Coordinates of C-alpha atoms and ligand atoms in Angstrom, one line a residue:
X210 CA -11.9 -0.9 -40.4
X211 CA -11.0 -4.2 -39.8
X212 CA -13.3 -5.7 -36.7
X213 CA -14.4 -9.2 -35.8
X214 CA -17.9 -8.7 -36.7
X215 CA -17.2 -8.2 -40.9
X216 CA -14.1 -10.7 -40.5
X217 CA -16.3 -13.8 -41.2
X218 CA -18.2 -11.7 -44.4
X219 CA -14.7 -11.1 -46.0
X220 CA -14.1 -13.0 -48.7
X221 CA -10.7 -13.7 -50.9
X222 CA -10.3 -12.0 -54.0
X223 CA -8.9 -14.4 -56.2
X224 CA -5.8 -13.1 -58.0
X225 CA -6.6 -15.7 -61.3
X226 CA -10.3 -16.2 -62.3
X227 CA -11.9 -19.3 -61.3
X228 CA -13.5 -22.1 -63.1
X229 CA -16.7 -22.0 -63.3
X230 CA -17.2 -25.7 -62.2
X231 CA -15.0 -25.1 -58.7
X232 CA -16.5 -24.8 -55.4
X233 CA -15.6 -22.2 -53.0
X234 CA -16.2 -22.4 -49.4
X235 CA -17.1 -18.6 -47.6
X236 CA -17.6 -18.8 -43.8
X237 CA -21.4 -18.5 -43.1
X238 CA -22.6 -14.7 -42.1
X239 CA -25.3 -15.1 -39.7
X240 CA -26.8 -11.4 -38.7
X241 CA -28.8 -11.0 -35.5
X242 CA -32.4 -10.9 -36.4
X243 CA -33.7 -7.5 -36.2
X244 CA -36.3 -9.0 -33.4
X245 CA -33.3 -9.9 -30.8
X246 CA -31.6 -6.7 -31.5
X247 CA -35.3 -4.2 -30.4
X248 CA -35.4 -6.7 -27.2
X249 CA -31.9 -6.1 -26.3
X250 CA -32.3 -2.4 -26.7
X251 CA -35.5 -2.4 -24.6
X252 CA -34.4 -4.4 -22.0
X253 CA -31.7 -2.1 -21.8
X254 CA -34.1 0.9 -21.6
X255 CA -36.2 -0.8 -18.4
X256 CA -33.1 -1.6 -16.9
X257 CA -31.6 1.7 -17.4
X258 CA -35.2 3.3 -15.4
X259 CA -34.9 0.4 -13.1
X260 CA -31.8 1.1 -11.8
X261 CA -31.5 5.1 -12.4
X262 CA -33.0 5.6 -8.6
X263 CA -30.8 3.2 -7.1
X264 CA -27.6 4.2 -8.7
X265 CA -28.2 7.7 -8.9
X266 CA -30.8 8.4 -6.1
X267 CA -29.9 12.1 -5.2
X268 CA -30.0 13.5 -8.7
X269 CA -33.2 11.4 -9.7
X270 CA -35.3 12.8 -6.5
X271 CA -33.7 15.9 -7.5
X272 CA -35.4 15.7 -10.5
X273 CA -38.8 14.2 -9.8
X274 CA -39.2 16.8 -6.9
X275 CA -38.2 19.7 -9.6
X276 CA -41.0 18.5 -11.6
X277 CA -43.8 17.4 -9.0
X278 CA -43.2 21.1 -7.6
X279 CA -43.3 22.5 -11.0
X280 CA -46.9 20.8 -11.8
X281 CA -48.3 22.1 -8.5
X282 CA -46.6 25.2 -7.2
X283 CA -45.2 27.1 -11.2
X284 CA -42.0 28.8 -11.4
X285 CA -42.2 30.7 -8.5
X286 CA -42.5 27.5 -6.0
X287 CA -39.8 26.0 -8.0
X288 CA -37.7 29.0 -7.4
X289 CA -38.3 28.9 -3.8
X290 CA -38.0 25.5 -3.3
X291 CA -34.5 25.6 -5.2
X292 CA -33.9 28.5 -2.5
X293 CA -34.7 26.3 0.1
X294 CA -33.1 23.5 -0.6
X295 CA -29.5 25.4 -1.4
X296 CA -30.2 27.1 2.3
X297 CA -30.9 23.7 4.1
X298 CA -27.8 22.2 2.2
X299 CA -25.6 25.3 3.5
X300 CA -26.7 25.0 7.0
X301 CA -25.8 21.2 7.1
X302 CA -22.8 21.9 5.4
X303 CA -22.5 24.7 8.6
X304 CA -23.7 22.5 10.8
X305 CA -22.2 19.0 10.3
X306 CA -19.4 19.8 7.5
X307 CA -17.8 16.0 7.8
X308 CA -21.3 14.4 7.5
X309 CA -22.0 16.9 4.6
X310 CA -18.7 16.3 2.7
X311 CA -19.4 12.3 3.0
X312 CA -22.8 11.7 2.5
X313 CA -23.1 15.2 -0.1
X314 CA -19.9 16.0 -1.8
X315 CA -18.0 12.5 -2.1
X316 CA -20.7 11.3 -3.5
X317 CA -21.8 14.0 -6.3
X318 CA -17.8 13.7 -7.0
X319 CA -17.7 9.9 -7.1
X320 CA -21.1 10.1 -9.7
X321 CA -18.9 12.8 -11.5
X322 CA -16.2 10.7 -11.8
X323 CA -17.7 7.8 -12.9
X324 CA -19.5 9.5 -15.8
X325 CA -16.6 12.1 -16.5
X326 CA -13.3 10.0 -15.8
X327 CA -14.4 5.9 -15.4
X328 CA -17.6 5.0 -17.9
X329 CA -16.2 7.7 -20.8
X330 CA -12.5 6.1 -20.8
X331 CA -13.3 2.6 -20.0
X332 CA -13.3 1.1 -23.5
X333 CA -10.5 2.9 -25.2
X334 CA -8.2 2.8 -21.9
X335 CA -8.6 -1.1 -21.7
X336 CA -8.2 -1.5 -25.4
X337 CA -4.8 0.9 -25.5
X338 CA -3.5 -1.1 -21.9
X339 CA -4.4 -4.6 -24.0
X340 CA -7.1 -5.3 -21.8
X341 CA -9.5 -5.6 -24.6
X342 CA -9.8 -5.7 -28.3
X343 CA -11.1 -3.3 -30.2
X344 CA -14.0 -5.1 -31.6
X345 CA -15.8 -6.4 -28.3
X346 CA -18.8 -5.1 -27.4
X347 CA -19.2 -3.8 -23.7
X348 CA -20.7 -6.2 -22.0
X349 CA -17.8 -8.4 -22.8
X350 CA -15.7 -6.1 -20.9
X351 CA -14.9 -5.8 -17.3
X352 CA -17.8 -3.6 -16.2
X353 CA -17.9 -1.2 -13.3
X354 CA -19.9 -2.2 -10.8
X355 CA -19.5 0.9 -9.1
X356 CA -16.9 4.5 -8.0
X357 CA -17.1 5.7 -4.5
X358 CA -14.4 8.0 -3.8
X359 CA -12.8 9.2 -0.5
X360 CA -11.0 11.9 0.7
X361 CA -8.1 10.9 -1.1
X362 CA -8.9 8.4 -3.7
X363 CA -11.3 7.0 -6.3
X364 CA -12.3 3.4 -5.7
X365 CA -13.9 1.8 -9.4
X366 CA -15.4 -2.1 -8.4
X367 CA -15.2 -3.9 -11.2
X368 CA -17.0 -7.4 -12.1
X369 CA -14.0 -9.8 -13.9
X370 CA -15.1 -11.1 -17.2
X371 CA -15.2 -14.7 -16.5
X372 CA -11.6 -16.8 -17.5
X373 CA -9.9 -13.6 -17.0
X374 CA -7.8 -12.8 -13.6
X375 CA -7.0 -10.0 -11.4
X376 CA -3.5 -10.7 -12.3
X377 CA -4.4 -9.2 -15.5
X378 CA -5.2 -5.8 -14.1
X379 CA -2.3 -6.0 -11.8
X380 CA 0.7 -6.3 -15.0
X381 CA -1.6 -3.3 -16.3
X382 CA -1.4 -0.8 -13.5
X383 CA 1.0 1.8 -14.5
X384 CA -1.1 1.8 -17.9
X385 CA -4.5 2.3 -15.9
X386 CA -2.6 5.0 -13.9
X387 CA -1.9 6.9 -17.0
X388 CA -5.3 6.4 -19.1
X389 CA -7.4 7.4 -15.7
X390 CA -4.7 10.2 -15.3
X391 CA -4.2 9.0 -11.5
X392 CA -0.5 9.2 -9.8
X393 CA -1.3 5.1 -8.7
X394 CA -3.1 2.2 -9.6
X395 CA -3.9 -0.4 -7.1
X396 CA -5.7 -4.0 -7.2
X397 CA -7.3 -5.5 -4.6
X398 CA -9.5 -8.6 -4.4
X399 CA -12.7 -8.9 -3.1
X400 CA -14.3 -12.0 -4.0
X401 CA -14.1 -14.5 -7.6
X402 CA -14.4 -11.8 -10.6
X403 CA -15.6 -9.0 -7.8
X404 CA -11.8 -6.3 -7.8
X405 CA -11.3 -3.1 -6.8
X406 CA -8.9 -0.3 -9.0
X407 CA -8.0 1.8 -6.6
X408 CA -6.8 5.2 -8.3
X409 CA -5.7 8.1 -5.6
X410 CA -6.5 11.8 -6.6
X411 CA -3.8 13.2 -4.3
X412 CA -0.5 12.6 -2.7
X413 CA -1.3 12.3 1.4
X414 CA 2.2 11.6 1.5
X415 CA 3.5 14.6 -0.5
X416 CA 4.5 16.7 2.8
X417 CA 6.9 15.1 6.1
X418 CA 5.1 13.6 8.8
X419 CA 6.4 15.2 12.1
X420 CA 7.2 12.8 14.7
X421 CA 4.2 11.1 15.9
X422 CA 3.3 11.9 19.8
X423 CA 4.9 9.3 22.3
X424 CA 2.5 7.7 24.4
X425 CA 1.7 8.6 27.6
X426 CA 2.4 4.9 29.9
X427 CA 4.5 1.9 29.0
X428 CA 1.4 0.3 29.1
X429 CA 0.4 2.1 26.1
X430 CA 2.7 0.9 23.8
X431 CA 1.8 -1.8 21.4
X432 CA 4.4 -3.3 20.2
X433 CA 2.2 -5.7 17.9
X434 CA 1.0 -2.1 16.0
X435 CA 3.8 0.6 16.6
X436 CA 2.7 4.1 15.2
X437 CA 6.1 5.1 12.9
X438 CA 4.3 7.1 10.5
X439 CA 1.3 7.1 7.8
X440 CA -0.3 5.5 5.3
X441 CA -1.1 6.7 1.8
X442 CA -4.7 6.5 3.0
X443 CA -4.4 8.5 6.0
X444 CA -4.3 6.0 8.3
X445 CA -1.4 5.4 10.8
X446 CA 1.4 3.4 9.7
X447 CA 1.6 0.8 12.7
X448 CA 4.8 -1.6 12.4
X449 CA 4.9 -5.3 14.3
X450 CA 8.6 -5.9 16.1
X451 CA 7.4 -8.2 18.8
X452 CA 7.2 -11.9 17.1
X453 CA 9.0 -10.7 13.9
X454 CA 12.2 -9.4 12.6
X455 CA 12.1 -6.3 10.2
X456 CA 14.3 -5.1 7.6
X457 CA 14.4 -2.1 5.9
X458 CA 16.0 -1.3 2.5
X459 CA 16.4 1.8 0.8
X460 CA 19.7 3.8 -1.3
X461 CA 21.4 6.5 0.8
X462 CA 19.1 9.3 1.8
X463 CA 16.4 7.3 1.4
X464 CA 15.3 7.9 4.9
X465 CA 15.7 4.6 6.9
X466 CA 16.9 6.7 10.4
X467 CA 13.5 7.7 10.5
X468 CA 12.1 4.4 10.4
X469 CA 14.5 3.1 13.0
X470 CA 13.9 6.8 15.1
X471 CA 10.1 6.3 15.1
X472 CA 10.6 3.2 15.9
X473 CA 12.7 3.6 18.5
X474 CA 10.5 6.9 19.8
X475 CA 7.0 4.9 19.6
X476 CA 8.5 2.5 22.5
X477 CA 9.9 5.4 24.5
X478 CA 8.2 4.8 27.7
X479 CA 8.9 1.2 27.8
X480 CA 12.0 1.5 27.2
X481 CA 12.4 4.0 30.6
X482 CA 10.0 1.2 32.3
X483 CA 12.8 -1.6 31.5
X484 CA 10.2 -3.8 29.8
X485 CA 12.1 -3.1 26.3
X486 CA 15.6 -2.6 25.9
X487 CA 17.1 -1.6 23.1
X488 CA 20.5 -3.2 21.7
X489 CA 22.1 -0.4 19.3
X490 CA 24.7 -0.9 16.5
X491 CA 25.9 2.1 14.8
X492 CA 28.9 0.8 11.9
X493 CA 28.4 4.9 10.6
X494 CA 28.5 6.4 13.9
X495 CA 25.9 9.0 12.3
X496 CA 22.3 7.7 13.2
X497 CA 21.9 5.9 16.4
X498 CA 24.9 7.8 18.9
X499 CA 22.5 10.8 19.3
X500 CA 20.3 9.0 21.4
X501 CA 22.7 6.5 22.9
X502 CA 21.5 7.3 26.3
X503 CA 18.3 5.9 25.3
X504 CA 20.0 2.1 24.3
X505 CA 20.9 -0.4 27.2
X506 CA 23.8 -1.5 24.8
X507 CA 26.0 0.2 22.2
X508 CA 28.1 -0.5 19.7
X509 CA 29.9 1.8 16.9
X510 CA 33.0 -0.5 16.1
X511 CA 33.3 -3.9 14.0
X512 CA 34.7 -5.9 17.1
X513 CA 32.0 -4.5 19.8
X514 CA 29.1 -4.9 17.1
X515 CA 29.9 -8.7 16.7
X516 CA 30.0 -9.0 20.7
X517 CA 26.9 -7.5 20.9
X518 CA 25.6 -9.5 18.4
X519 CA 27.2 -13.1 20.0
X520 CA 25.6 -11.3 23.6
X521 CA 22.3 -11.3 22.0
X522 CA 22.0 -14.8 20.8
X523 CA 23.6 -15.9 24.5
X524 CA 20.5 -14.1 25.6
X525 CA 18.2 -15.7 23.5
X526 CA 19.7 -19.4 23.8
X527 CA 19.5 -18.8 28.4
X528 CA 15.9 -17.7 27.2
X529 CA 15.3 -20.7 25.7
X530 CA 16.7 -23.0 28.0
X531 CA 14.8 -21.5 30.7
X532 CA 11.2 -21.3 28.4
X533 CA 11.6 -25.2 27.3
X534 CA 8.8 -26.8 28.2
X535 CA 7.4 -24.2 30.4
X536 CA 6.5 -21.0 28.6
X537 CA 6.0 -21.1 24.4
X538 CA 5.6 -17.4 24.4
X539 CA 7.5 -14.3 25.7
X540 CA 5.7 -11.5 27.4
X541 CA 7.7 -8.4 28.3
X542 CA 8.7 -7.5 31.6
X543 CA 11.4 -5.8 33.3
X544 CA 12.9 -9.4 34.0
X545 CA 12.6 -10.1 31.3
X546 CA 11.9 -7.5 28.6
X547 CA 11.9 -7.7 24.9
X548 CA 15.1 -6.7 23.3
X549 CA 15.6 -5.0 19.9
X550 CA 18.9 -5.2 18.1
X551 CA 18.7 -1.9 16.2
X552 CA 20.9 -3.0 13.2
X553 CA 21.9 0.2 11.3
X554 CA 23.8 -0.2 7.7
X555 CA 24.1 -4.3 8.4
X556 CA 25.8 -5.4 5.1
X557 CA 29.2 -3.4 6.8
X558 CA 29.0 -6.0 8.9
X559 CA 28.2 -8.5 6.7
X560 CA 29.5 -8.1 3.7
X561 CA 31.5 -4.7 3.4
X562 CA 34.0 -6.0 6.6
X563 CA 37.5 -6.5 5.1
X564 CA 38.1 -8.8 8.2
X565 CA 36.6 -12.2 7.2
X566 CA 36.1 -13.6 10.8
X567 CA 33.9 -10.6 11.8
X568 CA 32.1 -10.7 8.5
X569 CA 31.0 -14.6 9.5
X570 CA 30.7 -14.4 13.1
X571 CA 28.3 -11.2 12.6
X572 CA 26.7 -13.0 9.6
X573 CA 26.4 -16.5 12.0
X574 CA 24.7 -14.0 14.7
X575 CA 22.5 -12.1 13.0
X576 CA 21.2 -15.5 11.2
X577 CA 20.6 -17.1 14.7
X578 CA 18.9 -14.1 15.9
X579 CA 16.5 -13.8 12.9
X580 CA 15.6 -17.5 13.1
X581 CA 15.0 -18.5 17.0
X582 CA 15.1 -15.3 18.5
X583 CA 11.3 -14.5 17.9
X584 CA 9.1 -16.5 20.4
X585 CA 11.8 -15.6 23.2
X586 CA 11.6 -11.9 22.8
X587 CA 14.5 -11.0 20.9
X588 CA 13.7 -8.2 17.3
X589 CA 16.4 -7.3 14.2
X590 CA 15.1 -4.2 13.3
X591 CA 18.1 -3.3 10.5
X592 CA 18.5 -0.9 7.6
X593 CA 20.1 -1.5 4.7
X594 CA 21.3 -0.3 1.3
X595 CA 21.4 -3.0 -1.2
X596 CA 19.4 -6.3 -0.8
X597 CA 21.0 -8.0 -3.9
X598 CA 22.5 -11.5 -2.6
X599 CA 26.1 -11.0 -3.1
X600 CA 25.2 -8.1 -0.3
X601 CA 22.8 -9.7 2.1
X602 CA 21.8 -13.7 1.9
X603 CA 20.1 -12.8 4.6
X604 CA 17.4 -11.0 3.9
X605 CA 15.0 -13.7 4.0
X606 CA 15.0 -14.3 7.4
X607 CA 13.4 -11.4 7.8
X608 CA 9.8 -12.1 8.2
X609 CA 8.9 -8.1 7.3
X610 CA 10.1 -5.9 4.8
X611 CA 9.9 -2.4 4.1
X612 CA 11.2 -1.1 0.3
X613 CA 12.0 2.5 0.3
X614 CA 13.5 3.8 -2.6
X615 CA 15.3 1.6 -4.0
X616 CA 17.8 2.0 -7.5
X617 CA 16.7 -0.9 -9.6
X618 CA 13.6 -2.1 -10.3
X619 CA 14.4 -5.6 -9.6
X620 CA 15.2 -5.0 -6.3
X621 CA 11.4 -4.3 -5.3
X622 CA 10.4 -7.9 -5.6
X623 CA 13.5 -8.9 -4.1
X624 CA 12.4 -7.0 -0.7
X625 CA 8.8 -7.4 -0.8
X626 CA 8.6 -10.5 -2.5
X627 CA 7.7 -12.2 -6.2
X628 CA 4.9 -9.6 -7.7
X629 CA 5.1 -6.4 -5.6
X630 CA 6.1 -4.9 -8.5
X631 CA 3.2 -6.0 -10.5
X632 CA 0.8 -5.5 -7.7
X633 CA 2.2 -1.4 -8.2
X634 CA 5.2 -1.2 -5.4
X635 CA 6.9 1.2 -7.3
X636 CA 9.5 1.5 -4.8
X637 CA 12.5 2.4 -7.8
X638 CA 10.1 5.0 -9.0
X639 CA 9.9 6.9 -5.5
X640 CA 11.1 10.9 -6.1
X641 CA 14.2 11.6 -3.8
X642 CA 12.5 14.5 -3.1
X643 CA 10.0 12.4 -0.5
X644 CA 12.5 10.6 2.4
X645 CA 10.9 8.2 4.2
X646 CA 8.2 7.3 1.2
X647 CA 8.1 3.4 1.1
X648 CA 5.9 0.3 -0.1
X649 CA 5.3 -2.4 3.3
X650 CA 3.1 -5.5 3.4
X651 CA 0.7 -5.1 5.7
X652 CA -1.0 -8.2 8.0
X653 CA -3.8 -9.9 6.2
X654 CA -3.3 -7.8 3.0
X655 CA -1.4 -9.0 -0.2
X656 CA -1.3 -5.1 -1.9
X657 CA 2.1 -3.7 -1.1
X658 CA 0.9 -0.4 0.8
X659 CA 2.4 3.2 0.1
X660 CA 3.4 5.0 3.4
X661 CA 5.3 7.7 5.2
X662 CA 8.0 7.4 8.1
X663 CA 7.6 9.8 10.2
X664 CA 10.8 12.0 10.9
X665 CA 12.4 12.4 14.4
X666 CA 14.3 15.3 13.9
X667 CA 17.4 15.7 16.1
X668 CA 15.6 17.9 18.5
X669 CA 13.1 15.2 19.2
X670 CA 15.3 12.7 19.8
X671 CA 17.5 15.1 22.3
X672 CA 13.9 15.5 24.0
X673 CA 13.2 12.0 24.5
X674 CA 17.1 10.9 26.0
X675 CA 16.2 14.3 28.5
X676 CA 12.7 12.6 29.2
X677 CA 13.7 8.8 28.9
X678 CA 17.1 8.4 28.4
X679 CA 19.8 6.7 31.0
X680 CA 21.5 9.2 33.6
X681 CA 24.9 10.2 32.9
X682 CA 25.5 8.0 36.2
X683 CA 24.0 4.7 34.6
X684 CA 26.4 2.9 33.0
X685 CA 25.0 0.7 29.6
X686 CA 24.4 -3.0 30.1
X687 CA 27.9 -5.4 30.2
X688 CA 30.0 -2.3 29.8
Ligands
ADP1170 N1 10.5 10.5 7.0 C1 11.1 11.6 6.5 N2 10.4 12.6 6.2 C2 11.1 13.7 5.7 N3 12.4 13.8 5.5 C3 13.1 12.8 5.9 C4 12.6 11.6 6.4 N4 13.6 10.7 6.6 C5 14.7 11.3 6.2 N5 14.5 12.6 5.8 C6 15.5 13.5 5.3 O1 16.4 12.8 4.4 C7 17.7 12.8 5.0 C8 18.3 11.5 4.8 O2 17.7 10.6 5.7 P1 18.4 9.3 6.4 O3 17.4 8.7 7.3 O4 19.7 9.7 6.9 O5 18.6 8.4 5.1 P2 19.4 7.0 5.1 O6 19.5 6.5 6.5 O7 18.5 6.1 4.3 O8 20.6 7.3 4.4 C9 17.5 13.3 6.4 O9 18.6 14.1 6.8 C10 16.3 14.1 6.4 O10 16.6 15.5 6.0
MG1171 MG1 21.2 6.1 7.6

């Protein structure tokens, strides 16, 4: 085979002979002196037993107990301390089964998978994903520093060779997905050359996620970190409104109600308190009129939604009069309490409308909104089909994005911005067999995050208008 090493000792052929008086120039071979080559392998050797205890510590005390007991107690004390030691690992495992399963069996899995899956691939899966050549030794690879796996995913840390860039794992990761056999690949960065390949073993998102409890006091709800649903981790997926504007994008079915609905549900008691009032427009008259009772406003036709709209930014600019030079930011009360315009299906406004008045005075409004209406208290939360341009020039106004399944694969990076994609938001990949499956930014992280909305069903929502909703005697705000 053709490698780098016997490259330089190839020589020509020459197709006509060659005087004899004619020089020919051959590239140098120099080959490592046999000295330098026994060093290497020996310092390879001491490090190997250097680091065996520290990288492997359970199996080596395993192994130097087995043999200490062997020396001084025979077969028979080996046998019985094997007994023992399976006994005292069953009654931990009894006793304390989470401490067991992280301190025991995630990490005999993660040394497993290293070995089995990580160190045996490494090489041939970097070389097939044109990571590497073919020819380059190992320790001119990325080398893994280390696996640790949780519940739900294997985490490899990886050391950069130096003048290469995370950003060349993260164009690789669907072929790192595929050569570790993993559903995912994800990049994150911890330091210069110092990454982490994230690689999940199982779908936490794979089943619905029933609609998450509603707090118990309006003083419970955060709505910095609102609890709509999960993350691919495990973890709760918490959504800002207060401060930002959020859109959400995703084909038909693709489960943006239940974004809106947990939303909506996780500021349930404020919303009875009166420090948040919610602002409803429902173009489809499908999503949002089931729990009207719940919004202060509503609005299901073209002319009413652009009121609404124009009454929101009149809101926002007597806020602002009234904040100038006094107050810089809003805190909710019921005098003033934070208002979300629920936006559903917002390019019928704004681009879909065959009336061209209401498709620029709702265009005009909801572009006012999205760019003042933040430090006085007023939120777009919206839903949407298509993000393309010609559809919504909006879009980026919206401070926070959330890419559920989408139909092109250009329209990831168009909602989550330049290199989701490449950083493995997948979003146009997303089965339609998984509603409410999406990729969001989260605060402080570049990754694109996988996550779950939780689904209201209609039965949940019909108990929080009995719980919270306006009384048939209330009428809604300005009607
Ligand atoms: N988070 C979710 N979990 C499970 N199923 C969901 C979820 N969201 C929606 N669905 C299912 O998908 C269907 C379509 O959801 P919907 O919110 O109406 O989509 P969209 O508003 O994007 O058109 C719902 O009727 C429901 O059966
Ligand atoms: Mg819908």
């Amino acid at each position: 085979m053709f490698t780098a090493r016997n490259a330089g000792a190839t020589q020509v052929q020459p197709t006509t002979p060659v005087p004899a008086h004619a020089i020919r120039f051959t590239t140098p071979v120099m080959p490592t002196p046999a000295v330098f080559l026994l060093i290497r392998w020996v310092y390879r050797l001491v490090r190997l037993v250097v680091l065996a205890p520290l990288r492997f510590p359970v199996g080596v005390s395993t192994l130097l107990g087995s043999v200490v007991t062997l020396h001084y107690l025979g077969w028979v004390g080996l046998a019985l301390g094997g007994v023992l030691a399976v006994s005292g690992l069953g009654l931990w495992a009894w006793r304390w089964p989470r401490v067991f399963h992280c301190l025991v069996v995630l990490r005999v899995l993660a040394t497993w998978r290293w070995v089995w899956v990580y160190r045996r691939h490494w090489q041939p899966v970097l070389v097939i994903a044109g990571l590497a050549e073919s020819y380059q030794e190992r320790h001119h690879l990325p080398r893994i520093r280390a696996v640790t796996c949780t519940d739900w995913a294997d985490r490899v840390r990886v050391r950069l060779v130096a003048g290469t860039a995370p950003a060349d794992l993260e164009h690789r990761v669907s072929e790192l997905a595929h050569g570790f056999g993993a559903p995912s690949c994800r990049v994150r960065v911890r330091g210069p050359r110092d990454v982490v390949l994230e690689f999940p073993r199982r779908d936490l998102l794979a089943h619905p996620v029933g609609a998450l409890p509603v707090p118990d006091h309006p003083q419970d709800v955060d709505l910095a970190a609102l609890p709509v649903g999960r993350c691919e981790d495990g973890q709760e997926w918490r959504l800002r409104l207060h401060g930002t504007h959020v859109l959400t994008v995703g084909v038909t079915g693709s489960g943006k109600g239940s974004v809106l609905w947990s939303a909506i549900r996780a500021m349930t008691p404020a919303i009875a308190h009166g420090t948040v009032r919610v602002w409803a427009i429902d173009p489809k008259r499908m999503e949002l009129s089931y729990g009207r009772a719940l919004f202060a406003r509503y609005a299901d036709s073209a002319e009413t939604a652009v009121a609404l709209l124009e009454a929101a930014v009149g809101e926002m600019r007597q806020r602002a009069s009234r904040y100038a030079g006094h107050q810089r930011v809003h805190t909710p009360t019921t005098d003033d309490p934070f208002i979300v315009v629920v936006l559903d299906e917002v390019a019928f406004l704004s681009a879909y409308h065959p009336d061209r008045d209401i498709r620029r005075r709702a265009e005009n409004a909801i572009a006012t909104l999205t760019s003042q209406g933040r430090s006085v208290g007023v939120c777009v939360l919206a839903a949407l089909q298509d993000p393309r341009k010609e559809v919504m020039n909006l879009r980026n106004l919206f401070p926070d994005k959330i890419a559920l399944r989408l139909d092109e694969a250009s329209q990831v990076d168009m909602v989550l911005g330049e290199d989701a994609r490449d950083r493995g938001a997948n979003a146009h990949l997303i089965d339609p067999e998984v509603p409410g499956v999406g990729f969001v930014r989260l605060e402080g992280s570049p990754a694109p995050v996988r996550v779950r909305s939780a689904y209201v069903t209609d039965d949940d929502i019909a108990t929080m208008v009995d719980g919270y909703g306006r009384s048939p005697s209330s009428p809604e705000e300005g009607g």
